[in-house]
XYZ file of C-alpha atoms in Angstrom:
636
model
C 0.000 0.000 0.000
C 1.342 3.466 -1.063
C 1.861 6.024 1.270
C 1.532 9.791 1.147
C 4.578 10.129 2.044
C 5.949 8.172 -1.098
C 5.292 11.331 -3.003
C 7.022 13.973 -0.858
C 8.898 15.028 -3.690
C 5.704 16.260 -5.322
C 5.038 18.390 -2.149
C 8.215 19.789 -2.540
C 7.790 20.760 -5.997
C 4.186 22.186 -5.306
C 5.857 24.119 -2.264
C 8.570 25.343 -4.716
C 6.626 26.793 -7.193
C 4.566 28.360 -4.913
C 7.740 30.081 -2.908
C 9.606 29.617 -5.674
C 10.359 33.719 -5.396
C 11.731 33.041 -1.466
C 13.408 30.312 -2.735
C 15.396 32.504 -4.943
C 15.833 34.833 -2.755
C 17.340 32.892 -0.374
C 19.571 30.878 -2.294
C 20.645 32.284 -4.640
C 19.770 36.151 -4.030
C 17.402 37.060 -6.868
C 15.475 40.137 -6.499
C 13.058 41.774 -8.962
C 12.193 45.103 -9.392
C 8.742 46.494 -10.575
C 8.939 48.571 -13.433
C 7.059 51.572 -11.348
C 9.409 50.689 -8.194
C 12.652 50.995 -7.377
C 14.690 49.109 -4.528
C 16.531 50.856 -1.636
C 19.155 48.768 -0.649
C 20.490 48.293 3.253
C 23.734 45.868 3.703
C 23.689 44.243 7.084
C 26.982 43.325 7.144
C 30.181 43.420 5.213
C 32.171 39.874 4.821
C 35.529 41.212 3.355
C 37.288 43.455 0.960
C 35.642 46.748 2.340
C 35.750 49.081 5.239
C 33.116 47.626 7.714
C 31.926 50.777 8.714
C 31.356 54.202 7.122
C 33.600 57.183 7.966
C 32.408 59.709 10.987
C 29.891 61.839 10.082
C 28.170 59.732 7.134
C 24.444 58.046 6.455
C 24.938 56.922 3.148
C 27.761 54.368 1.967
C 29.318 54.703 -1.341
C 32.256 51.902 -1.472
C 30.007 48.941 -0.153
C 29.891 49.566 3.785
C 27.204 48.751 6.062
C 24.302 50.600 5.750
C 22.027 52.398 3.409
C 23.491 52.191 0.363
C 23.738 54.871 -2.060
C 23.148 53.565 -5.337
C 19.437 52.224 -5.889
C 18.144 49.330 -7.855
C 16.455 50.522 -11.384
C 13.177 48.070 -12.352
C 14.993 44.880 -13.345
C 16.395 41.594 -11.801
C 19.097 41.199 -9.856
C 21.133 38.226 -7.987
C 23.737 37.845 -5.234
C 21.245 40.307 -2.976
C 21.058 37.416 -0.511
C 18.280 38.154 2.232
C 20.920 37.737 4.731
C 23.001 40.120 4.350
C 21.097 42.579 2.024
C 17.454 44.042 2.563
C 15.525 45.635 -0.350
C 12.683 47.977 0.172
C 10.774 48.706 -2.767
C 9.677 52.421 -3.092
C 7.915 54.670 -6.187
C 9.059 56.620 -8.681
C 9.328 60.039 -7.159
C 7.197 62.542 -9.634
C 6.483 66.384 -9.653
C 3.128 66.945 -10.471
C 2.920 70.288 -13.334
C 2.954 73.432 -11.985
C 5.067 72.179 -8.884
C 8.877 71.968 -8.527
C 10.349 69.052 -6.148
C 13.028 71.044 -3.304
C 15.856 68.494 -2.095
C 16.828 68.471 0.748
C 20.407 66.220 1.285
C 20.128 64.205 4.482
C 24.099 63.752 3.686
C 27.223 65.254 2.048
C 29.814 67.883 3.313
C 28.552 70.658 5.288
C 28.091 73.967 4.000
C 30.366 76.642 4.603
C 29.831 78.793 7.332
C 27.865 82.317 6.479
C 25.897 80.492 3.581
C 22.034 78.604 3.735
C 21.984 76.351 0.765
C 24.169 73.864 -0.764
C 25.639 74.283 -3.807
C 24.759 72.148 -7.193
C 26.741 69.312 -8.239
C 26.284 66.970 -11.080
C 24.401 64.153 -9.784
C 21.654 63.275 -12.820
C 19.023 65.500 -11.307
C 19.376 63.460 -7.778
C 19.154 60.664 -9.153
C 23.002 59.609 -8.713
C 23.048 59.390 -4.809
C 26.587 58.414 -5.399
C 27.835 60.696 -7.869
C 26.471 63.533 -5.564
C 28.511 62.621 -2.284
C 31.631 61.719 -4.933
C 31.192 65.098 -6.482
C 31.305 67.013 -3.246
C 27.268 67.558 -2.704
C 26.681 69.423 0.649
C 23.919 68.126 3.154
C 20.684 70.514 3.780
C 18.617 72.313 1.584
C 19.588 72.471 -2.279
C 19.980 75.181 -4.991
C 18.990 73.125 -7.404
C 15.697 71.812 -7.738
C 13.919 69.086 -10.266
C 10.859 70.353 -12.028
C 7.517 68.385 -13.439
C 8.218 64.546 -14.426
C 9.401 61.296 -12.900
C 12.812 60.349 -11.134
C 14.079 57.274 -9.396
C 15.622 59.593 -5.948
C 16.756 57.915 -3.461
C 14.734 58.645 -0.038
C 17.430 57.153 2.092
C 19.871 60.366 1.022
C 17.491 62.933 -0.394
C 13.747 64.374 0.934
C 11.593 66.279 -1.773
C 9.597 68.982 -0.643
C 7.116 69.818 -3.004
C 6.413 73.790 -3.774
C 4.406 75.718 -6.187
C 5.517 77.192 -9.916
C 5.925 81.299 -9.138
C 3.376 82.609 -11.257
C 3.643 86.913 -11.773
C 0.208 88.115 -12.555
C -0.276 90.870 -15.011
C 0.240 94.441 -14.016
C 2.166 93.094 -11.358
C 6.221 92.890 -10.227
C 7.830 90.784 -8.336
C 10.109 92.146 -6.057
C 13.020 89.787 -5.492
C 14.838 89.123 -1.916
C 17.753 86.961 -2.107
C 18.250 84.385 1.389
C 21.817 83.769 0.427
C 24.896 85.133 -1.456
C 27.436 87.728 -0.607
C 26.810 90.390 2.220
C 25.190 93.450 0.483
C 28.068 96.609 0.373
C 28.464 98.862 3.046
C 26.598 101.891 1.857
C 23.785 100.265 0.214
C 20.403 98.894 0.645
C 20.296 96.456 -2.200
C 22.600 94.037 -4.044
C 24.080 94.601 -6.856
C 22.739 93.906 -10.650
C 24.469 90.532 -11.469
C 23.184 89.056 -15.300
C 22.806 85.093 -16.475
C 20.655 83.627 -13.576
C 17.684 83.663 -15.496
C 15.328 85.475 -13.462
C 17.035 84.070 -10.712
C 15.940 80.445 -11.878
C 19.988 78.974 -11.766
C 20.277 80.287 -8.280
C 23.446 78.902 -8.620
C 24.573 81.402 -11.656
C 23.512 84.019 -9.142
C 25.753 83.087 -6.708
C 28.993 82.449 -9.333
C 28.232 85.351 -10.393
C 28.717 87.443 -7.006
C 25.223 87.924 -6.161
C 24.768 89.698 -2.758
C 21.721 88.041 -0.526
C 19.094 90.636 0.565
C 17.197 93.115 -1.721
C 17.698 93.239 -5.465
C 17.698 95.918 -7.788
C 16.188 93.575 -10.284
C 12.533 92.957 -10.654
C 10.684 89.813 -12.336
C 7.571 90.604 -14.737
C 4.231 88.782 -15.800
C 4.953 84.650 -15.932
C 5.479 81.678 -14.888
C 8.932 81.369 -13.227
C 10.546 78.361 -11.354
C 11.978 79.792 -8.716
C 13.775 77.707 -5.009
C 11.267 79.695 -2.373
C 14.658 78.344 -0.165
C 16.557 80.928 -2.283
C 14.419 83.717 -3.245
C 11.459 85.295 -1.609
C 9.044 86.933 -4.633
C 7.113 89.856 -3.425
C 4.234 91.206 -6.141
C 3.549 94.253 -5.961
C 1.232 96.570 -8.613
C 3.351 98.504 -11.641
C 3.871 102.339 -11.280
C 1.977 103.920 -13.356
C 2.478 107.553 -14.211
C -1.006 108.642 -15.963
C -1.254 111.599 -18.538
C -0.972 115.234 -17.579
C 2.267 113.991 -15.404
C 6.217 112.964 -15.205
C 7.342 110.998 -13.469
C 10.351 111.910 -11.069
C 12.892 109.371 -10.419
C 14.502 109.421 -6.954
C 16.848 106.088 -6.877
C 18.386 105.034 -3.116
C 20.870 102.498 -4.665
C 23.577 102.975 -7.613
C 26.722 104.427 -7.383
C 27.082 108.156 -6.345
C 27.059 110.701 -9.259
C 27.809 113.872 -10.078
C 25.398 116.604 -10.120
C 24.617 117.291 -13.406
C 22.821 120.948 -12.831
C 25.631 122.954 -12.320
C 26.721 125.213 -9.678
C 23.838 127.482 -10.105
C 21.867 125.180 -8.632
C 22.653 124.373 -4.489
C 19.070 122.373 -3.432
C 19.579 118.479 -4.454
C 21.938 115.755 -5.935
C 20.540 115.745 -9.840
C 21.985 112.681 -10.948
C 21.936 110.692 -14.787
C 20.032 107.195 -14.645
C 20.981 104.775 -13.112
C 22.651 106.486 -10.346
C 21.861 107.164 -6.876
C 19.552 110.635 -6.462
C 17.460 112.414 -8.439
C 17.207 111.205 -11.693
C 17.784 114.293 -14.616
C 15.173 112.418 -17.298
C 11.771 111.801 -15.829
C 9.405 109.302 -17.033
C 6.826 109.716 -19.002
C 2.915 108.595 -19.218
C 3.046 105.183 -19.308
C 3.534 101.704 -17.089
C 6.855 101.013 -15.390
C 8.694 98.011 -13.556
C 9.861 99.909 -10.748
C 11.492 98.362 -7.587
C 9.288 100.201 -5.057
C 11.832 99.498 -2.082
C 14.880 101.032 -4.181
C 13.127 103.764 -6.161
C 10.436 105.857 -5.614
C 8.809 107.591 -8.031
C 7.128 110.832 -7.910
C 4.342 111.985 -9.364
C 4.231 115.733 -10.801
C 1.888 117.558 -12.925
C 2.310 119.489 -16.173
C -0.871 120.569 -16.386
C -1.852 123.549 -15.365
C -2.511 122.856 -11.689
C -5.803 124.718 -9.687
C -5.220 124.835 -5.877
C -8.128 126.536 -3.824
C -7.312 128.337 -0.933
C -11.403 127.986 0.132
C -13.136 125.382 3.104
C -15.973 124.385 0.568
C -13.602 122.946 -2.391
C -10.688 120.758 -3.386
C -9.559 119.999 -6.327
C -9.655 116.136 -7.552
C -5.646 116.355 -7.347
C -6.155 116.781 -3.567
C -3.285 118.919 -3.140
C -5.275 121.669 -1.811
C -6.744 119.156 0.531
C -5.073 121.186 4.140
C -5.705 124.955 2.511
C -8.369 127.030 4.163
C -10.264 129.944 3.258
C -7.628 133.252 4.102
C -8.656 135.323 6.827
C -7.474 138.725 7.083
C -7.463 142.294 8.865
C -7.754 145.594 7.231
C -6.191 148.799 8.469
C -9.275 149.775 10.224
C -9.497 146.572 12.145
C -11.949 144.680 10.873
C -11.433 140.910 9.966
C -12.670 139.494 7.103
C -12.335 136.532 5.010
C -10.930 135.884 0.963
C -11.171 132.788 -1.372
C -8.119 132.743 -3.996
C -7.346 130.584 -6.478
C -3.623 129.715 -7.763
C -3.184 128.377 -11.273
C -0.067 126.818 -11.761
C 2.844 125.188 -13.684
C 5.574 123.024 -13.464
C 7.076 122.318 -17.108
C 8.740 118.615 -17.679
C 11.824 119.449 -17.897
C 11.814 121.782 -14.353
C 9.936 118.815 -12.701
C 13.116 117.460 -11.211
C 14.454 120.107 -9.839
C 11.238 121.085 -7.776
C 11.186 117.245 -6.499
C 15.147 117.828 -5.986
C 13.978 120.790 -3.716
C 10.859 119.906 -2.296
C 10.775 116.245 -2.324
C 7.518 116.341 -3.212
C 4.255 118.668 -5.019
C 3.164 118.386 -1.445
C 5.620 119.604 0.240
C 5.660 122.550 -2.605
C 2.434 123.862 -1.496
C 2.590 123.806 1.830
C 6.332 125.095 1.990
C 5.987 127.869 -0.558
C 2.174 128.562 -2.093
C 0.344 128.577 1.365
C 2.829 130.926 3.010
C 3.085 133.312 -0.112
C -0.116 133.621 -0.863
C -1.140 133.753 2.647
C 1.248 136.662 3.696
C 0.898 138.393 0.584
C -2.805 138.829 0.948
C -2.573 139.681 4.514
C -0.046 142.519 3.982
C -2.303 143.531 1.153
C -5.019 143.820 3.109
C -3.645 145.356 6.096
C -2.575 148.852 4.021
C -6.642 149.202 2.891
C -9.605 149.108 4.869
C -12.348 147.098 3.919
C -14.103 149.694 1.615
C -11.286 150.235 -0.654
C -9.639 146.590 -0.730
C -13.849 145.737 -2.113
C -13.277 148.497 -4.528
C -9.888 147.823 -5.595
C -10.214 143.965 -6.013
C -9.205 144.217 -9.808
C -6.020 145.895 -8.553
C -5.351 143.587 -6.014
C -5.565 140.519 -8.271
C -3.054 141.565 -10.492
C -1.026 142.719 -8.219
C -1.350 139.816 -6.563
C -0.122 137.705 -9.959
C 3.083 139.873 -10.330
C 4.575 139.183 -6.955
C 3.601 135.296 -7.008
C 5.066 134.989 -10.499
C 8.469 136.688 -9.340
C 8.527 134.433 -6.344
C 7.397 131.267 -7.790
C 9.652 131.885 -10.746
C 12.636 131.357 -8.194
C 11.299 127.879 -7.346
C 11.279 126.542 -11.105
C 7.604 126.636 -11.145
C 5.428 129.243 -13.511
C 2.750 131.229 -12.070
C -0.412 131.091 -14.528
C -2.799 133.274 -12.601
C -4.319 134.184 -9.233
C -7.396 134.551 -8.850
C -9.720 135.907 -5.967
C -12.910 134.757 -5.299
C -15.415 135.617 -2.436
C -14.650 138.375 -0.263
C -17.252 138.078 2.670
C -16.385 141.493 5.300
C -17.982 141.847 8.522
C -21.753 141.572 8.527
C -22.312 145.047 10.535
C -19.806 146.183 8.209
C -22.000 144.541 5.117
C -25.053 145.583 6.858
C -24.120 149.481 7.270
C -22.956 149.054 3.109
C -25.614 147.617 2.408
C -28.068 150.442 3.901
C -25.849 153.008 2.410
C -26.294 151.495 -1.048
C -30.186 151.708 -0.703
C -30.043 155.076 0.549
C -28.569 155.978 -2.734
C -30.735 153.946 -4.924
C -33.541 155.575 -2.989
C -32.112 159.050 -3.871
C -31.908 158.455 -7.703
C -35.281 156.739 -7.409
C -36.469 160.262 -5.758
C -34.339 162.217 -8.638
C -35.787 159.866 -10.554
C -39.764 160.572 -9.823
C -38.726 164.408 -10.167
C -37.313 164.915 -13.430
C -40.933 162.269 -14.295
C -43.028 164.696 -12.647
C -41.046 168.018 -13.785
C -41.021 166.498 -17.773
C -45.069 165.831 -16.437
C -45.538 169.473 -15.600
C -43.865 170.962 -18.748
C -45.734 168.527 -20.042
C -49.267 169.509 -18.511
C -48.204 173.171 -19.499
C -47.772 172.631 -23.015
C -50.966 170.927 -23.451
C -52.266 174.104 -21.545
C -50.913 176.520 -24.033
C -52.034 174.620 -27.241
C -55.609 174.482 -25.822
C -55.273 178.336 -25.431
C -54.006 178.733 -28.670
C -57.942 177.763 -30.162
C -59.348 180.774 -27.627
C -56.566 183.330 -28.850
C -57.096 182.572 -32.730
C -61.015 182.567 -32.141
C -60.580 185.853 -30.263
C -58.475 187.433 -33.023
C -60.783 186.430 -35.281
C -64.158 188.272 -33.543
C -61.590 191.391 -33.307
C -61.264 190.770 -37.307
C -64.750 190.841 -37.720
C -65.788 193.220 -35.551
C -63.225 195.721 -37.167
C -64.701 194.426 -40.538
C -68.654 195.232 -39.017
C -67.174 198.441 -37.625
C -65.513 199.494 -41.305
C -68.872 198.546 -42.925
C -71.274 200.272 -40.580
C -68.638 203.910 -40.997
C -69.024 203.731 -44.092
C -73.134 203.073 -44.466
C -73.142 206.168 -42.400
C -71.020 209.002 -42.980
C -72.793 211.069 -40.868
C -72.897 209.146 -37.249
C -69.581 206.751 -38.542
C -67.137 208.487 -36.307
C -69.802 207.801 -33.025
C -70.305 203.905 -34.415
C -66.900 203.753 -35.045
C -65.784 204.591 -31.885
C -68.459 202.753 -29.923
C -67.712 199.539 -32.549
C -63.528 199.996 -31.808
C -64.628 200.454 -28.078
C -66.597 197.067 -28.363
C -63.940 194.826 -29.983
C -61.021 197.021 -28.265
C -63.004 195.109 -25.009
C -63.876 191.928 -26.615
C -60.196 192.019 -27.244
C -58.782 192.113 -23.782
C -61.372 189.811 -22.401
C -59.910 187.155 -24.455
C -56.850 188.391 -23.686
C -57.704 188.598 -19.815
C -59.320 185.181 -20.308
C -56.206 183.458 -22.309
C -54.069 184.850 -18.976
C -56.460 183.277 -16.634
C -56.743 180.257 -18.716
C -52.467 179.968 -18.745
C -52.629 180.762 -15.049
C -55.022 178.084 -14.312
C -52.814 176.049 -16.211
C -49.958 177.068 -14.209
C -51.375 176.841 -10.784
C -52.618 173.891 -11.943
C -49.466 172.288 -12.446
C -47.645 173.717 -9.420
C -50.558 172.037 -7.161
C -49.256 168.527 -9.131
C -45.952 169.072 -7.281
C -46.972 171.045 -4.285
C -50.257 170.089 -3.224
C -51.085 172.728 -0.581
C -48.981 175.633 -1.895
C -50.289 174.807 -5.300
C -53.752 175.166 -4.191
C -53.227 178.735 -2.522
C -51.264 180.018 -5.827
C -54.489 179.370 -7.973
C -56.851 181.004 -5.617
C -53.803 183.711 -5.743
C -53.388 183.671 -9.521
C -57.005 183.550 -10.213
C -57.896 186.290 -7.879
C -55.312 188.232 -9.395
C -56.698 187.154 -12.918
C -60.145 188.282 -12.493
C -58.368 191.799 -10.526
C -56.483 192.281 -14.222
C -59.391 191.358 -16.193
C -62.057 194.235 -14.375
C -58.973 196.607 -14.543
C -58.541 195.637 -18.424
C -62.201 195.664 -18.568
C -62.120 199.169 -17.126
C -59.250 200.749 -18.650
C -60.737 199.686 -22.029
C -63.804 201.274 -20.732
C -61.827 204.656 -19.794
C -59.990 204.399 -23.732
C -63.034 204.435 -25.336
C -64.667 207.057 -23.484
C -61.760 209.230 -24.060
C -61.765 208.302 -27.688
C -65.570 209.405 -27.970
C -64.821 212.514 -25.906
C -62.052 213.388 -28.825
C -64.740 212.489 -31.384
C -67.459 214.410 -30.158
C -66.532 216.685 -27.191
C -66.778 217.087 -23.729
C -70.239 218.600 -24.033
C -71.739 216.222 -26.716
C -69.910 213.356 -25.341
C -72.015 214.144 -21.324
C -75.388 215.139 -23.186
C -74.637 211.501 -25.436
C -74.351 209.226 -22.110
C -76.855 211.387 -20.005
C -79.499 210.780 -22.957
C -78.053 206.746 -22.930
C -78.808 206.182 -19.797
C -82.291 207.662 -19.819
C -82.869 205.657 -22.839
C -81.727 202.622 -20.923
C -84.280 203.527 -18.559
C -87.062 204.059 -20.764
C -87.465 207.487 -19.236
C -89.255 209.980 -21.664
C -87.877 213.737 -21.068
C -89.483 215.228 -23.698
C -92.310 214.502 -26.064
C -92.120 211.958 -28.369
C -92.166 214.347 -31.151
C -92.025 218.399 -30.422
C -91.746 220.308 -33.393
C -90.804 224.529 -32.051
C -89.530 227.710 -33.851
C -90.641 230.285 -35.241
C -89.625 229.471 -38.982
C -91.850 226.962 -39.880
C -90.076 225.245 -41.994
C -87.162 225.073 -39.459
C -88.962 223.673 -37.127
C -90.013 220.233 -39.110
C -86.950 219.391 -40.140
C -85.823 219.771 -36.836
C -88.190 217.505 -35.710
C -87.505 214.856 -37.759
C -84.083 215.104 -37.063
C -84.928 214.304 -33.932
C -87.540 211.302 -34.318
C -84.322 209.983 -36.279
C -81.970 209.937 -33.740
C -84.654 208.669 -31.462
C -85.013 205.618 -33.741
C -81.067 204.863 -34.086
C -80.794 204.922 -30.331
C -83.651 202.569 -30.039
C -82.211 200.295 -32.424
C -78.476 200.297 -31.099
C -80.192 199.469 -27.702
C -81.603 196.647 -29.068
C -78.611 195.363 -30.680
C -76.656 195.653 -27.134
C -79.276 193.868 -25.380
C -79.053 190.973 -28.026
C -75.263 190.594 -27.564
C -75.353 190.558 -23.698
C -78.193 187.700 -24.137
């Protein structure tokens, strides 16, 4: 009967197969590397033909001691790696992911001289040639040189990879480099000096050949994507310096070597310096963007436009240089305070622009060192040789006075003095209010002289009118006398005998229809008058019509009777004293109807005398009768 144990042999070859790999390994050392692995070797022990131990200060063996060994196995298989004296750890590929960089940090190697940070680079296959780095002279601790995005096969036991992001400079942006190691920066200075062929401080290593001094650096990085050791360099972004239109920009530099002023002697307030050198640059910048190192240069801003400041509370300019000026407050000679608004216009060509930051530092410092103190005093001199009145009345004066002096003393600081301006002047209110009563006082007075030369030109006016009115009564007067001398003509001549009696009493008749309408024309034009003297004096006027007429109607009787007394002694001289009584006594009777004698008495002794006597007197008796009549129909 078979046993199981006849077929032991099988069980051994089952068992081989299945630990056929720790079989190998065992006897005869095989060891296989993945292709995505590779194998970090540790020797246990050393039999013979090496040093059994590695020198002071060393991890890593190179020449086959005990310990972790330098060189690594690739993906492959090897032999003679027996597991009892060699064990294998299997680790991955190290790989740098894109946009990273991989930092090494050397866990062995010679140390690094005293005063620097970072080791230098030596040619080791990007890390991957543990041995070729501590043969070459690699230094322990953190690394220049970096790797960048793909696979390597580093070995962990020597080297630790710190992963760190890809430096990335935005747009409109700078990056401000800081160097951790290199040379000491130069006594004197504040920044390293400019040192070419590092790439944008990418071979960190160039930098350093190359004499690079660790600290700030004059360089600056733009917009991109940069690899840069953060171990090395510290990046700093910072917004570009822009310098906008209607402005230069004024270069003041704090590194470079010292240089001579290029002004001349002329000019004692600053260090005016070419570019590049340390001071005050001679060529500003113009509109535009710059990369400018903020931390060594500083750029200043100044206007070549005409500039506005306002020396007023309620407004500022957008420039905001004006932003600490107040509204001027001053005194007059007569004491009394008031208060100004000016304006300054001025100008500071491109070319002038660094000398006034050579003297001033900056357009700040320009106001509030020259314009506010100028202006200022100027205006408070001004107004202390003026009282208020005048300095009102005189402001056109005063302005360009004003603009002469700033102009001379503005001239002296390389800026140009446009124009000054001065706006509100607010005085005292009782001062305003006493002006301002004064000024209606005299608007009331023309208003008054005003209304008087109206109702004077209304008078004249009124009298005018007066006298043209009369003018109808004068011509229509003249007229009756015309036709009464025409009636008087007519009726002398119808009869011869009586015409020198008609004629008289007819010329006596229009001689008085004459001056009444001359009497009435002068009481007419003095009713006129008084009438247009009571329009400007109402009382007085009154009294000087009752006066005028009274003294109208007085005139008129006394024209009425002299004209009376004329023709009475005109019929006296036509007809005699004793013809003339017996006429007027024989009137009046007839006016009375009173009958002397018989209507008709016919005496004498002649007969025929006596009849024609008679009827000489019925005649007369008749023409008496009918003149009566014709006077009692012109009085109706």
């Amino acid at each position: 009967m078979t046993s199981i144990f006849d077929y032991w042999w099988v069980f051994l070859i089952v068992l081989s197969i299945v630990l056929y790999k720790f079989v190998l390994r065992v006897f005869f050392g095989m060891v296989i590397v993945p292709e995505d692995k590779i194998g970090l070797v540790t020797k246990k022990f050393v039999l013979f033909g090496a040093d059994k131990s590695l020198p002071d200060g060393r991890i890593i063996a190179t020449k086959g001691e005990a310990g972790y060994q330098a060189q690594t196995l690739a993906p492959g298989l090897y032999w003679a790696k027996w597991i009892w004296q060699y064990s294998v750890d299997m680790t991955a590929f190290t790989i740098i992911p894109e946009g990273k960089i991989g930092l090494i940090l050397s866990k062995d190697g010679k140390e690094i001289p005293t005063g620097r940070i970072l080791a230098r680079k030596v040619d080791s296959d990007n890390f991957q040639d543990a041995t070729a780095f501590l043969n070459n002279g690699g230094q322990k601790g953190r690394q220049t040189a970096f790797i960048t995005t793909g696979s390597y096969r580093i070995n962990p036991f020597l080297f630790e990879i710190v992963m760190a992001d890809q430096v990335k400079i935005f747009e409109n942006m700078v990056g401000i480099v800081t160097a951790l190691d290199g040379e000491p920066i130069p006594q004197g200075q504040i920044a390293g000096k400019n040192v070419d062929g590092h790439n944008n401080f990418q071979d960190f290593d160039k930098f350093l050949e190359a004499g690079g001094n660790r600290g700030l650096q004059p360089q600056v990085m733009l917009a991109g994507s940069y690899y840069i050791n953060s171990w090395a360099t510290q990046i700093e972004q910072t917004p570009m310096t822009d310098v906008p239109i209607g402005y230069v920009g004024v270069v003041i530099s704090y590194i470079g070597e010292d240089g001579q002023d290029v002004t001349g002697e002329h000019f004692k307030h600053g260090n005016i310096v070419s570019k590049g050198q340390r001071g005050v640059w001679m060529e500003p910048l113009g509109p535009g963007k710059y990369a400018l190192n903020k931390y060594t240069t500083k750029l200043e801003p100044v206007p070549t436009t005409n500039l506005v400041l306002n020396w007023a509370d309620a407004r500022s300019e957008s420039h905001n240089l004006d932003h600490n000026l107040s509204t001027i407050t001053v005194r007059s000679r007569d004491g009394f305070p008031f208060n100004l608004d000016v304006s300054q216009i001025i100008h500071v060509p491109a070319n002038e622009a660094p000398k006034v930051i050579a003297r001033f530092g900056s357009m700040t410092n320009l106001v509030s060192q020259v314009l506010e103190p100028t202006i200022g005093n100027y205006f408070r001199n001004s107004a202390q040789e003026s009282d208020v009145i005048s300095f009102l009345s005189t402001r056109k004066e005063r302005q360009e006075s004003a603009r002469n002096h700033i102009k001379v003393v503005l001239d002296e600081y390389n800026v140009n003095a446009v124009d000054t301006l001065i706006g509100d002047i607010v005085p005292p209110d009782s001062l305003m209010k006493t002006l301002t009563d004064r000024k209606i006082a005299e608007e009331e007075q023309k208003t008054y002289q005003t209304q008087k030369m109206a109702q004077e030109q209304r008078q004249g006016m009124e009298k005018e009118t007066a006298i043209a009115d009369m003018q109808k009564e004068i011509v229509r007067a003249s007229q009756s006398v015309e036709i009464a001398q025409r009636t008087a003509d007519a009726t002398v001549k119808k009869a011869e005998g009586d015409a020198t009696s008609l004629k008289l009493n007819v010329n006596a008749e229009a001689e008085a229809t004459k001056m009444r309408a001359n009497a009435e024309a002068e009481a007419t034009k003095a009713r006129a008058g008084a009438q247009a003297e009571a329009t400007k004096l109402n009382a007085s006027a009154e009294a000087e019509k009752i006066s005028k007429t009274g003294l109208a109607e007085a005139e008129k009787i006394m024209a009425i009777g002299k004209s009376t007394a004329e023709a009475y002694e005109l019929q006296v001289s036509a007809m005699g004293g004793d013809n003339f009584t017996k006429y007027k006594i024989t009137e009046e009777i007839g006016k009375g109807n009173i009958k002397v004698i018989p209507d008709i008495l016919i005496t004498g002794s002649n007969g025929s005398e006596g009849g024609i006597s008679g009827l000489l007197g019925m005649k007369l008796m008749e023409m008496m009768d009918t003149k009566n009549n014709k006077d009692e129909t012109k009085k109706k």
